[in-house]
mmCIF file of N, CA and C in Angstrom:
data_model
loop_
_atom_site.group_PDB
_atom_site.id
_atom_site.type_symbol
_atom_site.label_atom_id
_atom_site.label_comp_id
_atom_site.label_asym_id
_atom_site.label_seq_id
_atom_site.Cartn_x
_atom_site.Cartn_y
_atom_site.Cartn_z
ATOM 1 N N MET A 10 53.400 -7.419 -39.759
ATOM 2 C CA MET A 10 53.148 -8.421 -38.754
ATOM 3 C C MET A 10 54.330 -8.825 -38.167
ATOM 4 N N LYS A 11 54.174 -8.426 -36.672
ATOM 5 C CA LYS A 11 55.807 -8.582 -36.196
ATOM 6 C C LYS A 11 55.080 -9.969 -35.036
ATOM 7 N N ASN A 12 56.305 -10.844 -34.940
ATOM 8 C CA ASN A 12 55.873 -11.776 -33.767
ATOM 9 C C ASN A 12 57.019 -12.118 -33.428
ATOM 10 N N LYS A 13 57.249 -12.203 -32.006
ATOM 11 C CA LYS A 13 58.134 -12.910 -31.128
ATOM 12 C C LYS A 13 58.171 -14.148 -30.199
ATOM 13 N N LEU A 14 59.162 -14.712 -30.936
ATOM 14 C CA LEU A 14 59.706 -16.065 -30.506
ATOM 15 C C LEU A 14 60.482 -16.420 -28.992
ATOM 16 N N SER A 15 60.948 -17.009 -28.695
ATOM 17 C CA SER A 15 61.566 -17.159 -27.503
ATOM 18 C C SER A 15 63.498 -16.653 -28.100
ATOM 19 N N PHE A 16 63.449 -16.989 -28.707
ATOM 20 C CA PHE A 16 65.001 -16.438 -29.522
ATOM 21 C C PHE A 16 65.159 -15.446 -30.849
ATOM 22 N N CYS A 17 63.859 -15.112 -31.517
ATOM 23 C CA CYS A 17 64.224 -14.486 -32.462
ATOM 24 C C CYS A 17 62.742 -13.742 -32.847
ATOM 25 N N SER A 18 62.757 -12.550 -33.917
ATOM 26 C CA SER A 18 61.858 -11.763 -34.300
ATOM 27 C C SER A 18 60.947 -12.536 -35.402
ATOM 28 N N ILE A 19 59.555 -12.681 -35.938
ATOM 29 C CA ILE A 19 59.398 -12.724 -37.548
ATOM 30 C C ILE A 19 58.632 -11.828 -37.521
ATOM 31 N N ASN A 20 58.654 -11.303 -38.882
ATOM 32 C CA ASN A 20 57.747 -10.346 -39.278
ATOM 33 C C ASN A 20 57.057 -10.755 -40.346
ATOM 34 N N ILE A 21 55.848 -10.948 -40.555
ATOM 35 C CA ILE A 21 55.365 -11.543 -41.826
ATOM 36 C C ILE A 21 55.393 -10.316 -42.942
ATOM 37 N N LEU A 22 55.829 -10.111 -43.770
ATOM 38 C CA LEU A 22 55.968 -9.299 -45.060
ATOM 39 C C LEU A 22 54.662 -9.392 -45.905
ATOM 40 N N SER A 23 54.530 -10.746 -46.028
ATOM 41 C CA SER A 23 53.542 -10.783 -46.730
ATOM 42 C C SER A 23 52.834 -12.317 -46.919
ATOM 43 N N ASP A 24 51.778 -12.308 -47.796
ATOM 44 C CA ASP A 24 51.485 -14.250 -46.786
ATOM 45 C C ASP A 24 51.792 -15.363 -47.787
ATOM 46 N N ALA A 25 53.392 -14.494 -48.389
ATOM 47 C CA ALA A 25 54.290 -16.070 -48.371
ATOM 48 C C ALA A 25 55.544 -15.403 -48.009
ATOM 49 N N ILE A 26 55.732 -14.466 -47.278
ATOM 50 C CA ILE A 26 57.550 -13.997 -46.718
ATOM 51 C C ILE A 26 57.313 -14.076 -45.599
ATOM 52 N N ALA A 27 58.310 -14.441 -44.813
ATOM 53 C CA ALA A 27 58.694 -13.631 -43.367
ATOM 54 C C ALA A 27 60.083 -13.723 -43.725
ATOM 55 N N GLU A 28 59.919 -12.401 -42.679
ATOM 56 C CA GLU A 28 61.718 -11.921 -42.011
ATOM 57 C C GLU A 28 61.584 -12.549 -40.674
ATOM 58 N N VAL A 29 63.012 -13.298 -40.848
ATOM 59 C CA VAL A 29 63.264 -13.488 -39.317
ATOM 60 C C VAL A 29 64.815 -13.198 -39.215
ATOM 61 N N ILE A 30 64.265 -12.371 -37.830
ATOM 62 C CA ILE A 30 65.582 -11.551 -37.361
ATOM 63 C C ILE A 30 65.697 -12.610 -36.198
ATOM 64 N N VAL A 31 67.223 -13.063 -35.772
ATOM 65 C CA VAL A 31 66.969 -14.022 -34.321
ATOM 66 C C VAL A 31 68.021 -12.924 -33.675
ATOM 67 N N ASN A 32 68.113 -13.251 -32.303
ATOM 68 C CA ASN A 32 68.492 -11.846 -31.082
ATOM 69 C C ASN A 32 69.787 -12.152 -31.127
ATOM 70 N N LYS A 33 70.626 -11.546 -30.360
ATOM 71 C CA LYS A 33 71.820 -11.318 -30.291
ATOM 72 C C LYS A 33 72.555 -12.501 -29.643
ATOM 73 N N ASP A 34 73.533 -12.824 -30.229
ATOM 74 C CA ASP A 34 74.795 -14.076 -29.167
ATOM 75 C C ASP A 34 73.946 -14.904 -28.994
ATOM 76 N N VAL A 35 72.326 -15.740 -29.281
ATOM 77 C CA VAL A 35 72.125 -16.958 -29.231
ATOM 78 C C VAL A 35 72.795 -18.015 -29.529
ATOM 79 N N GLU A 36 73.038 -18.856 -28.987
ATOM 80 C CA GLU A 36 72.690 -20.681 -29.904
ATOM 81 C C GLU A 36 71.772 -21.014 -30.140
ATOM 82 N N ILE A 37 71.099 -21.416 -31.115
ATOM 83 C CA ILE A 37 70.234 -22.052 -31.839
ATOM 84 C C ILE A 37 70.390 -23.526 -31.088
ATOM 85 N N SER A 38 69.284 -23.894 -30.389
ATOM 86 C CA SER A 38 69.031 -25.172 -30.006
ATOM 87 C C SER A 38 68.202 -26.317 -30.895
ATOM 88 N N LEU A 39 68.069 -27.300 -30.818
ATOM 89 C CA LEU A 39 67.312 -27.911 -31.399
ATOM 90 C C LEU A 39 65.270 -27.378 -31.178
ATOM 91 N N GLU A 40 65.407 -27.357 -29.444
ATOM 92 C CA GLU A 40 64.057 -26.950 -28.879
ATOM 93 C C GLU A 40 63.459 -25.815 -29.733
ATOM 94 N N MET A 41 64.744 -25.190 -29.944
ATOM 95 C CA MET A 41 63.940 -23.375 -30.574
ATOM 96 C C MET A 41 63.893 -23.891 -31.842
ATOM 97 N N VAL A 42 64.625 -24.576 -32.985
ATOM 98 C CA VAL A 42 63.797 -25.088 -33.940
ATOM 99 C C VAL A 42 62.689 -25.427 -34.117
ATOM 100 N N GLU A 43 62.390 -26.093 -32.918
ATOM 101 C CA GLU A 43 60.726 -26.776 -32.932
ATOM 102 C C GLU A 43 59.873 -25.348 -32.466
ATOM 103 N N GLU A 44 60.177 -24.647 -31.871
ATOM 104 C CA GLU A 44 59.143 -23.716 -31.989
ATOM 105 C C GLU A 44 59.037 -22.604 -33.232
ATOM 106 N N TYR A 45 60.328 -22.960 -33.995
ATOM 107 C CA TYR A 45 60.091 -21.856 -35.251
ATOM 108 C C TYR A 45 59.616 -22.574 -35.571
ATOM 109 N N GLU A 46 59.822 -23.884 -36.166
ATOM 110 C CA GLU A 46 58.911 -24.793 -37.296
ATOM 111 C C GLU A 46 57.464 -24.781 -36.745
ATOM 112 N N ALA A 47 57.075 -25.240 -35.919
ATOM 113 C CA ALA A 47 55.737 -24.699 -35.408
ATOM 114 C C ALA A 47 55.251 -23.752 -36.014
ATOM 115 N N PHE A 48 55.782 -22.309 -35.458
ATOM 116 C CA PHE A 48 55.562 -21.174 -35.927
ATOM 117 C C PHE A 48 55.136 -21.067 -37.477
ATOM 118 N N LEU A 49 56.099 -21.537 -37.983
ATOM 119 C CA LEU A 49 56.065 -21.473 -39.405
ATOM 120 C C LEU A 49 54.747 -22.812 -40.335
ATOM 121 N N ALA A 50 54.606 -23.391 -39.701
ATOM 122 C CA ALA A 50 53.442 -24.271 -40.096
ATOM 123 C C ALA A 50 52.390 -23.593 -39.883
ATOM 124 N N GLU A 51 52.211 -22.838 -38.737
ATOM 125 C CA GLU A 51 50.743 -22.840 -38.506
ATOM 126 C C GLU A 51 50.493 -21.043 -39.184
ATOM 127 N N ASN A 52 51.612 -20.485 -39.927
ATOM 128 C CA ASN A 52 51.234 -19.031 -40.675
ATOM 129 C C ASN A 52 51.473 -19.530 -41.780
ATOM 130 N N PHE A 53 52.061 -20.574 -42.475
ATOM 131 C CA PHE A 53 52.210 -20.765 -43.623
ATOM 132 C C PHE A 53 51.742 -21.992 -44.048
ATOM 133 N N THR A 54 50.089 -21.514 -45.037
ATOM 134 C CA THR A 54 49.956 -23.332 -45.387
ATOM 135 C C THR A 54 50.463 -23.757 -46.640
ATOM 136 N N GLN A 55 50.836 -22.665 -47.394
ATOM 137 C CA GLN A 55 51.353 -22.698 -49.133
ATOM 138 C C GLN A 55 52.358 -22.025 -49.379
ATOM 139 N N ALA A 56 53.011 -22.393 -50.558
ATOM 140 C CA ALA A 56 54.169 -22.205 -50.538
ATOM 141 C C ALA A 56 54.642 -20.794 -49.876
ATOM 142 N N PHE A 57 56.264 -20.730 -49.474
ATOM 143 C CA PHE A 57 55.840 -19.600 -49.127
ATOM 144 C C PHE A 57 57.977 -19.355 -48.859
ATOM 145 N N GLY A 58 58.209 -18.271 -48.998
ATOM 146 C CA GLY A 58 60.091 -18.326 -48.487
ATOM 147 C C GLY A 58 59.946 -17.654 -47.462
ATOM 148 N N LEU A 59 61.554 -17.553 -46.598
ATOM 149 C CA LEU A 59 62.072 -16.782 -45.611
ATOM 150 C C LEU A 59 63.200 -15.708 -45.826
ATOM 151 N N LEU A 60 63.439 -14.674 -45.186
ATOM 152 C CA LEU A 60 64.358 -13.388 -45.381
ATOM 153 C C LEU A 60 64.754 -13.555 -44.092
ATOM 154 N N ILE A 61 65.998 -14.301 -44.272
ATOM 155 C CA ILE A 61 66.770 -14.302 -42.582
ATOM 156 C C ILE A 61 67.828 -13.143 -42.734
ATOM 157 N N ASN A 62 67.262 -12.633 -41.959
ATOM 158 C CA ASN A 62 68.062 -10.992 -41.786
ATOM 159 C C ASN A 62 69.506 -11.198 -40.305
ATOM 160 N N LYS A 63 70.716 -11.607 -41.181
ATOM 161 C CA LYS A 63 71.453 -11.557 -40.261
ATOM 162 C C LYS A 63 72.152 -10.763 -39.597
ATOM 163 N N ILE A 64 71.108 -9.297 -39.142
ATOM 164 C CA ILE A 64 71.979 -8.389 -38.044
ATOM 165 C C ILE A 64 72.763 -8.926 -36.962
ATOM 166 N N ASN A 65 72.222 -9.732 -36.105
ATOM 167 C CA ASN A 65 72.760 -10.479 -35.018
ATOM 168 C C ASN A 65 73.764 -11.125 -35.515
ATOM 169 N N TYR A 66 74.543 -11.508 -34.113
ATOM 170 C CA TYR A 66 75.568 -12.685 -34.467
ATOM 171 C C TYR A 66 74.850 -13.287 -33.569
ATOM 172 N N TYR A 67 75.104 -14.727 -34.253
ATOM 173 C CA TYR A 67 74.576 -15.765 -33.225
ATOM 174 C C TYR A 67 75.083 -17.283 -34.024
ATOM 175 N N HIS A 68 74.807 -18.543 -33.439
ATOM 176 C CA HIS A 68 75.199 -19.507 -33.987
ATOM 177 C C HIS A 68 73.972 -20.597 -33.872
ATOM 178 N N PHE A 69 74.682 -21.914 -34.267
ATOM 179 C CA PHE A 69 73.994 -22.773 -33.992
ATOM 180 C C PHE A 69 74.550 -23.973 -33.663
ATOM 181 N N SER A 70 73.635 -24.938 -32.538
ATOM 182 C CA SER A 70 73.994 -26.451 -32.154
ATOM 183 C C SER A 70 74.234 -27.077 -33.450
ATOM 184 N N PHE A 71 74.909 -28.731 -33.599
ATOM 185 C CA PHE A 71 74.639 -29.068 -34.499
ATOM 186 C C PHE A 71 73.593 -29.632 -34.962
ATOM 187 N N GLU A 72 72.701 -30.236 -34.206
ATOM 188 C CA GLU A 72 71.374 -30.507 -33.903
ATOM 189 C C GLU A 72 70.667 -29.388 -34.872
ATOM 190 N N ALA A 73 70.486 -28.595 -34.365
ATOM 191 C CA ALA A 73 69.753 -27.517 -35.114
ATOM 192 C C ALA A 73 70.148 -27.338 -36.795
ATOM 193 N N LYS A 74 71.240 -27.333 -37.060
ATOM 194 C CA LYS A 74 71.732 -27.107 -38.283
ATOM 195 C C LYS A 74 71.273 -28.344 -39.143
ATOM 196 N N LEU A 75 71.042 -29.255 -38.216
ATOM 197 C CA LEU A 75 70.690 -30.661 -39.420
ATOM 198 C C LEU A 75 68.742 -30.360 -39.501
ATOM 199 N N SER A 76 68.362 -29.733 -38.847
ATOM 200 C CA SER A 76 67.306 -29.942 -38.654
ATOM 201 C C SER A 76 65.969 -28.604 -39.010
ATOM 202 N N ILE A 77 66.804 -27.309 -39.360
ATOM 203 C CA ILE A 77 66.159 -26.374 -39.126
ATOM 204 C C ILE A 77 65.838 -25.923 -40.978
ATOM 205 N N ASN A 78 64.920 -25.288 -41.044
ATOM 206 C CA ASN A 78 64.514 -25.060 -42.460
ATOM 207 C C ASN A 78 63.952 -25.893 -43.047
ATOM 208 N N SER A 79 63.351 -27.111 -42.513
ATOM 209 C CA SER A 79 62.912 -28.562 -43.377
ATOM 210 C C SER A 79 61.449 -28.127 -43.422
ATOM 211 N N HIS A 80 60.597 -27.410 -43.655
ATOM 212 C CA HIS A 80 59.155 -27.373 -43.616
ATOM 213 C C HIS A 80 58.842 -27.476 -45.158
ATOM 214 N N ALA A 81 57.988 -28.050 -45.362
ATOM 215 C CA ALA A 81 57.618 -29.382 -46.563
ATOM 216 C C ALA A 81 57.393 -27.295 -47.793
ATOM 217 N N ASN A 82 56.603 -26.781 -47.069
ATOM 218 C CA ASN A 82 56.274 -25.865 -47.921
ATOM 219 C C ASN A 82 57.434 -24.350 -48.403
ATOM 220 N N LEU A 83 58.224 -24.386 -47.467
ATOM 221 C CA LEU A 83 59.508 -23.560 -47.868
ATOM 222 C C LEU A 83 60.051 -23.837 -49.005
ATOM 223 N N LYS A 84 59.690 -22.747 -50.247
ATOM 224 C CA LYS A 84 60.379 -22.836 -51.714
ATOM 225 C C LYS A 84 61.867 -22.346 -51.862
ATOM 226 N N ALA A 85 62.399 -21.100 -50.939
ATOM 227 C CA ALA A 85 63.086 -20.259 -51.106
ATOM 228 C C ALA A 85 63.406 -19.320 -49.626
ATOM 229 N N ILE A 86 64.773 -19.335 -49.537
ATOM 230 C CA ILE A 86 65.738 -18.661 -48.290
ATOM 231 C C ILE A 86 66.832 -17.719 -48.909
ATOM 232 N N ALA A 87 66.364 -16.823 -48.411
ATOM 233 C CA ALA A 87 67.022 -15.210 -48.975
ATOM 234 C C ALA A 87 67.700 -14.806 -47.961
ATOM 235 N N VAL A 88 69.295 -14.851 -47.595
ATOM 236 C CA VAL A 88 70.280 -14.749 -46.458
ATOM 237 C C VAL A 88 70.815 -13.479 -46.621
ATOM 238 N N VAL A 89 70.561 -12.320 -45.865
ATOM 239 C CA VAL A 89 71.036 -11.591 -45.795
ATOM 240 C C VAL A 89 72.346 -11.355 -44.582
ATOM 241 N N ASP A 90 73.677 -11.522 -45.012
ATOM 242 C CA ASP A 90 75.050 -11.519 -44.152
ATOM 243 C C ASP A 90 75.417 -9.952 -44.435
ATOM 244 N N TYR A 91 75.786 -9.574 -43.153
ATOM 245 C CA TYR A 91 76.753 -8.370 -43.037
ATOM 246 C C TYR A 91 77.983 -8.165 -42.576
ATOM 247 N N ASN A 92 78.910 -10.006 -42.348
ATOM 248 C CA ASN A 92 80.097 -9.555 -42.014
ATOM 249 C C ASN A 92 80.431 -11.136 -42.547
ATOM 250 N N GLU A 93 82.143 -11.034 -42.984
ATOM 251 C CA GLU A 93 82.304 -12.713 -43.276
ATOM 252 C C GLU A 93 82.072 -13.284 -42.597
ATOM 253 N N LYS A 94 82.031 -13.425 -41.355
ATOM 254 C CA LYS A 94 82.021 -14.771 -39.680
ATOM 255 C C LYS A 94 80.378 -15.338 -40.052
ATOM 256 N N SER A 95 79.476 -14.144 -40.438
ATOM 257 C CA SER A 95 78.292 -14.498 -40.607
ATOM 258 C C SER A 95 77.909 -15.582 -41.692
ATOM 259 N N LYS A 96 78.641 -15.157 -42.967
ATOM 260 C CA LYS A 96 78.534 -15.357 -44.594
ATOM 261 C C LYS A 96 78.873 -16.883 -44.313
ATOM 262 N N LEU A 97 80.157 -17.261 -43.326
ATOM 263 C CA LEU A 97 81.060 -18.616 -43.266
ATOM 264 C C LEU A 97 79.715 -19.704 -42.960
ATOM 265 N N ILE A 98 79.239 -18.687 -41.856
ATOM 266 C CA ILE A 98 78.000 -19.802 -41.011
ATOM 267 C C ILE A 98 76.715 -20.178 -42.117
ATOM 268 N N THR A 99 76.135 -19.537 -42.730
ATOM 269 C CA THR A 99 75.572 -19.386 -43.534
ATOM 270 C C THR A 99 76.351 -20.319 -44.889
ATOM 271 N N GLU A 100 77.227 -20.773 -45.359
ATOM 272 C CA GLU A 100 78.037 -21.447 -46.108
ATOM 273 C C GLU A 100 77.978 -22.914 -45.874
ATOM 274 N N ASP A 101 78.383 -23.079 -43.967
ATOM 275 C CA ASP A 101 78.733 -24.014 -43.708
ATOM 276 C C ASP A 101 77.306 -25.099 -44.017
ATOM 277 N N ILE A 102 76.090 -24.039 -43.062
ATOM 278 C CA ILE A 102 75.160 -25.113 -42.913
ATOM 279 C C ILE A 102 74.375 -25.224 -44.743
ATOM 280 N N ALA A 103 74.928 -24.369 -45.384
ATOM 281 C CA ALA A 103 74.294 -24.834 -46.921
ATOM 282 C C ALA A 103 74.978 -25.888 -47.314
ATOM 283 N N LYS A 104 76.226 -26.328 -47.080
ATOM 284 C CA LYS A 104 77.020 -27.124 -47.065
ATOM 285 C C LYS A 104 76.459 -28.286 -46.892
ATOM 286 N N ILE A 105 76.291 -28.206 -45.440
ATOM 287 C CA ILE A 105 75.954 -29.665 -44.893
ATOM 288 C C ILE A 105 73.991 -30.004 -44.916
ATOM 289 N N ARG A 106 73.520 -28.659 -45.258
ATOM 290 C CA ARG A 106 72.238 -29.413 -45.985
ATOM 291 C C ARG A 106 71.903 -29.271 -47.598
ATOM 292 N N LYS A 107 73.124 -29.681 -47.814
ATOM 293 C CA LYS A 107 72.853 -29.565 -49.435
ATOM 294 C C LYS A 107 72.300 -31.013 -49.998
ATOM 295 N N ILE A 108 72.577 -31.685 -49.361
ATOM 296 C CA ILE A 108 71.353 -32.603 -49.961
ATOM 297 C C ILE A 108 70.065 -32.705 -50.125
ATOM 298 N N ASP A 109 69.691 -31.371 -49.389
ATOM 299 C CA ASP A 109 68.150 -31.367 -48.945
ATOM 300 C C ASP A 109 67.475 -30.242 -50.369
ATOM 301 N N GLY A 110 68.533 -29.841 -50.896
ATOM 302 C CA GLY A 110 67.968 -29.108 -51.953
ATOM 303 C C GLY A 110 67.693 -27.362 -52.109
ATOM 304 N N TRP A 111 67.968 -27.147 -50.795
ATOM 305 C CA TRP A 111 67.988 -25.898 -50.829
ATOM 306 C C TRP A 111 67.545 -24.819 -51.572
ATOM 307 N N ASN A 112 66.914 -24.171 -51.906
ATOM 308 C CA ASN A 112 66.657 -22.919 -52.464
ATOM 309 C C ASN A 112 67.281 -21.658 -51.901
ATOM 310 N N LEU A 113 68.400 -21.537 -52.099
ATOM 311 C CA LEU A 113 69.062 -20.466 -50.993
ATOM 312 C C LEU A 113 70.084 -19.687 -51.997
ATOM 313 N N CYS A 114 69.810 -18.261 -51.510
ATOM 314 C CA CYS A 114 71.027 -17.435 -52.327
ATOM 315 C C CYS A 114 71.322 -16.643 -51.357
ATOM 316 N N ALA A 115 71.990 -15.800 -50.609
ATOM 317 C CA ALA A 115 72.853 -15.206 -50.095
ATOM 318 C C ALA A 115 73.217 -13.974 -50.860
ATOM 319 N N PHE A 116 72.818 -12.523 -49.480
ATOM 320 C CA PHE A 116 73.270 -11.483 -50.033
ATOM 321 C C PHE A 116 74.040 -10.825 -49.078
ATOM 322 N N SER A 117 74.541 -9.413 -49.641
ATOM 323 C CA SER A 117 75.631 -8.576 -48.419
ATOM 324 C C SER A 117 74.651 -7.521 -47.990
ATOM 325 N N GLY A 118 74.448 -7.510 -46.669
ATOM 326 C CA GLY A 118 73.748 -6.278 -46.102
ATOM 327 C C GLY A 118 74.134 -4.986 -46.495
ATOM 328 N N LEU A 119 75.577 -5.213 -46.816
ATOM 329 C CA LEU A 119 76.340 -3.811 -46.601
ATOM 330 C C LEU A 119 75.900 -3.646 -48.419
ATOM 331 N N ASP A 120 75.177 -4.049 -48.998
ATOM 332 C CA ASP A 120 74.970 -3.598 -50.846
ATOM 333 C C ASP A 120 73.450 -3.888 -50.906
ATOM 334 N N LEU A 121 72.664 -3.363 -49.904
ATOM 335 C CA LEU A 121 71.043 -3.382 -49.985
ATOM 336 C C LEU A 121 70.407 -4.557 -50.241
ATOM 337 N N GLY A 122 71.232 -5.517 -49.411
ATOM 338 C CA GLY A 122 71.236 -7.010 -49.688
ATOM 339 C C GLY A 122 69.374 -7.620 -49.301
ATOM 340 N N TRP A 123 69.319 -6.534 -48.624
ATOM 341 C CA TRP A 123 67.766 -6.573 -47.698
ATOM 342 C C TRP A 123 66.899 -6.794 -49.126
ATOM 343 N N GLN A 124 67.277 -5.646 -49.634
ATOM 344 C CA GLN A 124 65.770 -5.133 -50.762
ATOM 345 C C GLN A 124 66.093 -6.166 -51.949
ATOM 346 N N GLN A 125 67.485 -6.804 -52.467
ATOM 347 C CA GLN A 125 67.964 -7.808 -53.268
ATOM 348 C C GLN A 125 67.073 -8.909 -52.840
ATOM 349 N N GLY A 126 67.690 -9.464 -51.607
ATOM 350 C CA GLY A 126 66.930 -10.662 -51.138
ATOM 351 C C GLY A 126 65.390 -10.626 -51.126
ATOM 352 N N LEU A 127 64.699 -9.350 -50.914
ATOM 353 C CA LEU A 127 63.049 -9.363 -51.005
ATOM 354 C C LEU A 127 63.076 -9.720 -52.507
ATOM 355 N N ASN A 128 63.651 -9.219 -53.371
ATOM 356 C CA ASN A 128 63.175 -9.080 -54.430
ATOM 357 C C ASN A 128 63.409 -10.622 -55.184
ATOM 358 N N TRP A 129 64.599 -10.891 -54.532
ATOM 359 C CA TRP A 129 64.747 -12.278 -55.354
ATOM 360 C C TRP A 129 63.633 -13.388 -54.685
ATOM 361 N N LEU A 130 63.792 -13.033 -53.464
ATOM 362 C CA LEU A 130 62.090 -14.342 -52.883
ATOM 363 C C LEU A 130 60.719 -14.128 -53.810
ATOM 364 N N LYS A 131 60.918 -12.740 -54.388
ATOM 365 C CA LYS A 131 59.438 -12.732 -54.648
ATOM 366 C C LYS A 131 59.616 -13.203 -55.953
ATOM 367 N N LYS A 132 60.244 -13.380 -56.633
ATOM 368 C CA LYS A 132 60.960 -13.523 -58.148
ATOM 369 C C LYS A 132 60.777 -15.454 -58.018
ATOM 370 N N GLU A 133 61.921 -15.839 -57.142
ATOM 371 C CA GLU A 133 61.575 -17.352 -57.402
ATOM 372 C C GLU A 133 59.794 -17.918 -56.505
ATOM 373 N N LEU A 134 59.229 -17.123 -55.516
ATOM 374 C CA LEU A 134 57.741 -17.725 -55.434
ATOM 375 C C LEU A 134 57.008 -17.679 -56.350
ATOM 376 N N SER A 135 57.222 -16.354 -57.240
ATOM 377 C CA SER A 135 56.000 -16.090 -58.842
ATOM 378 C C SER A 135 56.336 -17.549 -59.884
ATOM 379 N N ALA A 136 57.960 -17.356 -59.590
ATOM 380 C CA ALA A 136 57.893 -19.179 -60.317
ATOM 381 C C ALA A 136 57.465 -20.217 -59.899
ATOM 382 N N THR A 137 57.474 -20.558 -58.880
ATOM 383 C CA THR A 137 57.170 -21.490 -58.527
ATOM 384 C C THR A 137 55.131 -22.135 -58.326
ATOM 385 N N SER A 138 55.059 -20.653 -58.498
ATOM 386 C CA SER A 138 53.453 -20.628 -58.362
ATOM 387 C C SER A 138 52.580 -21.010 -59.616
ATOM 388 N N GLU A 139 53.633 -20.624 -60.611
ATOM 389 C CA GLU A 139 53.054 -20.954 -61.917
ATOM 390 C C GLU A 139 53.057 -22.093 -62.306
#
């Protein structure tokens, strides 16, 4: 099921996994994060994972970096990067949010990363439900 927010599409892949595709050349603001977090809270009441498909270039405001993906039920984040610049942004946010203990793993979209990320999420989510 595909859902459109003001700055991204969220595809519900299963009852516990959503794929997020941010629109091209967006700067994600704190208000956008609030819209996104409200959508996740409404659609996922149990443990879930996110597959962040970074096929488009975008970046974050500093405030957005500090608050994105802080949902209590979020158990795993798979990020699919397609170039070095995108990978560096992912690493920067992971570093800033290190204290939050995110269960995050990055994959290369050039090496079947989407499927690898999905498989990793399924494995991580099955481990948390045991």
